[in-house]
PDB file of C-alpha atoms in Angstrom:
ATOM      1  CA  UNK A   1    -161.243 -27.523-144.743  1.00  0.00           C
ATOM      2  CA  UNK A   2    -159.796 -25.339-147.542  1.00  0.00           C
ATOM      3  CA  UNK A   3    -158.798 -22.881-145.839  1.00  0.00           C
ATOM      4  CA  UNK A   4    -160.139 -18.976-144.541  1.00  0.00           C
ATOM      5  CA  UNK A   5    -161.634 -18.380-148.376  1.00  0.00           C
ATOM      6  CA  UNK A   6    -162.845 -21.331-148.596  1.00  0.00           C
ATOM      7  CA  UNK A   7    -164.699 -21.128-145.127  1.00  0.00           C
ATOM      8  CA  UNK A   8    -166.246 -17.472-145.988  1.00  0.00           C
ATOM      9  CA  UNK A   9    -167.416 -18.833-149.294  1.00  0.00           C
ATOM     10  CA  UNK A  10    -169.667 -21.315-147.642  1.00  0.00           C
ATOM     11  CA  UNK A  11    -170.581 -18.995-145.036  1.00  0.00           C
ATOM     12  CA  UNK A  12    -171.765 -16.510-147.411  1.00  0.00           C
ATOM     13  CA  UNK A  13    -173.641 -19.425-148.962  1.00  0.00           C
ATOM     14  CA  UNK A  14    -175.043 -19.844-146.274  1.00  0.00           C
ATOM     15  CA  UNK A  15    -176.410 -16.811-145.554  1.00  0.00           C
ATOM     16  CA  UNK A  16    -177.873 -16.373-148.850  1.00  0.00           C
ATOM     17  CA  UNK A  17    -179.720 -19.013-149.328  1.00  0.00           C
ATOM     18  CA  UNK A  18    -181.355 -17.792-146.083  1.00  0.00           C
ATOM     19  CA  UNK A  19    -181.866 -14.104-146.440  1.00  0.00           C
ATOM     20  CA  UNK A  20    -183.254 -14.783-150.290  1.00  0.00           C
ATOM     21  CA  UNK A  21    -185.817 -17.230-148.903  1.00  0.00           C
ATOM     22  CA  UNK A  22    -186.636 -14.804-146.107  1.00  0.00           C
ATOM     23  CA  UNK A  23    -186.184 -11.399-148.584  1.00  0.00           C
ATOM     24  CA  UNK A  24    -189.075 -13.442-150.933  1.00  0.00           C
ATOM     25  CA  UNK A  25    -191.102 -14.864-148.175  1.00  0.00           C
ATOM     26  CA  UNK A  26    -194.709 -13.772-147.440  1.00  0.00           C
ATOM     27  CA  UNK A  27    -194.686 -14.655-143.846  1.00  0.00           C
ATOM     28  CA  UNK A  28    -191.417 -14.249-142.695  1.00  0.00           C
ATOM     29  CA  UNK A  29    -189.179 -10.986-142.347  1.00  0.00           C
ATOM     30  CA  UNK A  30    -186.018  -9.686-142.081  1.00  0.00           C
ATOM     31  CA  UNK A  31    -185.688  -6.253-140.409  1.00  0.00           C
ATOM     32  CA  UNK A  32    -181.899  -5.776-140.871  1.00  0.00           C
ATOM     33  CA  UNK A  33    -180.584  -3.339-143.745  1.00  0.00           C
ATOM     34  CA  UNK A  34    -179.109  -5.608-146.283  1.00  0.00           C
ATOM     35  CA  UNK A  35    -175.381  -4.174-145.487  1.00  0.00           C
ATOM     36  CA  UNK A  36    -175.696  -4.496-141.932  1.00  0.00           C
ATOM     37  CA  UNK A  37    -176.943  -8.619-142.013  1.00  0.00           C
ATOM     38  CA  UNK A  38    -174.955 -11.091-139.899  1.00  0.00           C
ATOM     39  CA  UNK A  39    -173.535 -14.156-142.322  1.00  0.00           C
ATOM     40  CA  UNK A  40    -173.399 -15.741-138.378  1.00  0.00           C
ATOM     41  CA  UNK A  41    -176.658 -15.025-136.793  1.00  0.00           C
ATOM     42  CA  UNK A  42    -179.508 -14.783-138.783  1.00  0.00           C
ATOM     43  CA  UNK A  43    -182.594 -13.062-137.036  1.00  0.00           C
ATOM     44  CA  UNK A  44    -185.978 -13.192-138.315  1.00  0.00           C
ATOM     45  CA  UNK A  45    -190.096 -12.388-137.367  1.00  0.00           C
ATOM     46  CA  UNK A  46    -192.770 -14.155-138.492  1.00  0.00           C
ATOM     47  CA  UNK A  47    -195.181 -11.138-139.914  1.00  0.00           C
ATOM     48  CA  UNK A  48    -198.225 -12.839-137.872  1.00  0.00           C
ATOM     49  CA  UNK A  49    -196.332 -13.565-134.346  1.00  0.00           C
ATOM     50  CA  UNK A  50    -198.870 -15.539-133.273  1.00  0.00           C
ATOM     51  CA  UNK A  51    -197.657 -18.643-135.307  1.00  0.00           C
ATOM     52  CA  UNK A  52    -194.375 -18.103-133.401  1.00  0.00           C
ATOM     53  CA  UNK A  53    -195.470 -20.827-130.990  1.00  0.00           C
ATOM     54  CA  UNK A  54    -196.487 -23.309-133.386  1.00  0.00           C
ATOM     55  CA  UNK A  55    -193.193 -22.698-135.412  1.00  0.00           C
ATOM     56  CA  UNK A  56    -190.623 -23.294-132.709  1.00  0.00           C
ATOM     57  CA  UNK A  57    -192.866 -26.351-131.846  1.00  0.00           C
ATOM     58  CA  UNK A  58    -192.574 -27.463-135.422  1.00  0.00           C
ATOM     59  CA  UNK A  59    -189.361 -26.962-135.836  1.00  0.00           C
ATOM     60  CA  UNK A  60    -187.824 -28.792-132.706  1.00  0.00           C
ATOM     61  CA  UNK A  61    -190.182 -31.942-134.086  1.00  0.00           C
ATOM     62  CA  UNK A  62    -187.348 -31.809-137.155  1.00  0.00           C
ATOM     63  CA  UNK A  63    -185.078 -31.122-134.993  1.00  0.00           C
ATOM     64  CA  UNK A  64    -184.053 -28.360-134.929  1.00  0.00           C
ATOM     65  CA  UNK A  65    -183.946 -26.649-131.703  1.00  0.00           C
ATOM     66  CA  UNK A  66    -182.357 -22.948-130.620  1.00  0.00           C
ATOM     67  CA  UNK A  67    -184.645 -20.737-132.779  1.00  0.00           C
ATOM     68  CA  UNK A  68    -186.427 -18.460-130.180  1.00  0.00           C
ATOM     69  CA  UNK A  69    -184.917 -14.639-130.503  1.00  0.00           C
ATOM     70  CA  UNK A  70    -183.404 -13.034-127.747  1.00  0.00           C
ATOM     71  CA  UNK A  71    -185.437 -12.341-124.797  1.00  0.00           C
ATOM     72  CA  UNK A  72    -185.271  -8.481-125.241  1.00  0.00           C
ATOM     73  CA  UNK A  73    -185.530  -8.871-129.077  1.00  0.00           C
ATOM     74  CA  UNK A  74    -187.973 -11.132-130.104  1.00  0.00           C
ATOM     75  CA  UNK A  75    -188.547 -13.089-132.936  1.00  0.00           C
ATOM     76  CA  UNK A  76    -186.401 -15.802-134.400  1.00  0.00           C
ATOM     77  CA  UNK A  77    -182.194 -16.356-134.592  1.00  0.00           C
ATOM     78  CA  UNK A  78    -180.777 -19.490-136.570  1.00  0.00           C
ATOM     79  CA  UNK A  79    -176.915 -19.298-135.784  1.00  0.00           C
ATOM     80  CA  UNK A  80    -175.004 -20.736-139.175  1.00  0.00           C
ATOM     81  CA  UNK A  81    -171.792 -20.535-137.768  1.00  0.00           C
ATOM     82  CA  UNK A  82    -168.962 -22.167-139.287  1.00  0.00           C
ATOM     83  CA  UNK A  83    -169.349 -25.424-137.987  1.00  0.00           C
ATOM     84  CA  UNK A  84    -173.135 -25.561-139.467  1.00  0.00           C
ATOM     85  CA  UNK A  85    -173.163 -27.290-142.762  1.00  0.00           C
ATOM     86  CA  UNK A  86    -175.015 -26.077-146.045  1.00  0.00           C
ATOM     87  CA  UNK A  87    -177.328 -29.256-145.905  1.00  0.00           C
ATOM     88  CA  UNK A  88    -178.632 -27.763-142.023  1.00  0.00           C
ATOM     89  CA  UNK A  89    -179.380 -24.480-143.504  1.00  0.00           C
ATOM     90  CA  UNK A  90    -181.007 -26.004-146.265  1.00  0.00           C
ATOM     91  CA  UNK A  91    -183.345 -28.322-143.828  1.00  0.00           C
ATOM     92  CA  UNK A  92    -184.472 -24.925-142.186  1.00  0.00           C
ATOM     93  CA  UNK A  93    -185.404 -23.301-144.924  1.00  0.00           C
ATOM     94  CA  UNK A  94    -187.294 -26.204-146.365  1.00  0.00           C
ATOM     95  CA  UNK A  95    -189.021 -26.710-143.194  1.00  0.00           C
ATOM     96  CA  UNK A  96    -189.787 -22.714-143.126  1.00  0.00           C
ATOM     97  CA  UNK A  97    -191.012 -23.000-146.887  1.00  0.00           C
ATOM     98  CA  UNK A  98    -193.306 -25.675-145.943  1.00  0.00           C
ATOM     99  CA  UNK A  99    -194.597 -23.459-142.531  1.00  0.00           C
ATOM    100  CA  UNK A 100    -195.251 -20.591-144.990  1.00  0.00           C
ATOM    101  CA  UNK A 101    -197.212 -22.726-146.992  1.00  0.00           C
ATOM    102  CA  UNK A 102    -199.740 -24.446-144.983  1.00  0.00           C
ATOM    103  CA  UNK A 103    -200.348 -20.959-143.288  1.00  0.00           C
ATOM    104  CA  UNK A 104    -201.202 -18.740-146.096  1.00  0.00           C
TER     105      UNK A 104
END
């Protein structure tokens, strides 16, 4: 696959194109200090938690499925790990884009 640079270059990808849709986002937040984000596990809240429902619900009708937070945590965890292409992390931030949208 190109190797252990090659690997952390799409994993940092990866993780960027998700934490600068969620670092711009109006209804989503991060709470993790910038030098202390995971490039694996990616947690996130939705400001108004009482869309979390209808999100998760949305989200496993695309398909995707594994977004409910910890128990003790809360909120939301998509885990890019290295077998999770660019193209997935894409679809879940498009499908989050269009969330945000038609609940502004």
């Amino acid at each position: 696959q190109g190797g252990v640079k090659v690997i952390e270059k799409r994993n940092q990808e990866k993780a960027d194109l998700l934490y600068n849709f969620l670092d711009q986002s109006s209804l989503y937040e991060n709470r993790v200090t910038k030098a202390y984000r995971s490039r694996m596990n990616v947690t996130f809240f939705l400001k108004d938690e009482s869309l979390n429902a209808a999100f998760l619900q949305g989200a496993e009708k695309e398909g995707m499925v594994q977004l409910r937070g910890h128990r003790s945590a809360g909120g939301m965890r998509a885990s890019i790990y290295n077998a999770m292409p660019l193209a997935s992390v894409q679809t879940l931030v498009d499908y989050m884009h269009q969330f945000e949208k038609s609940h502004r």
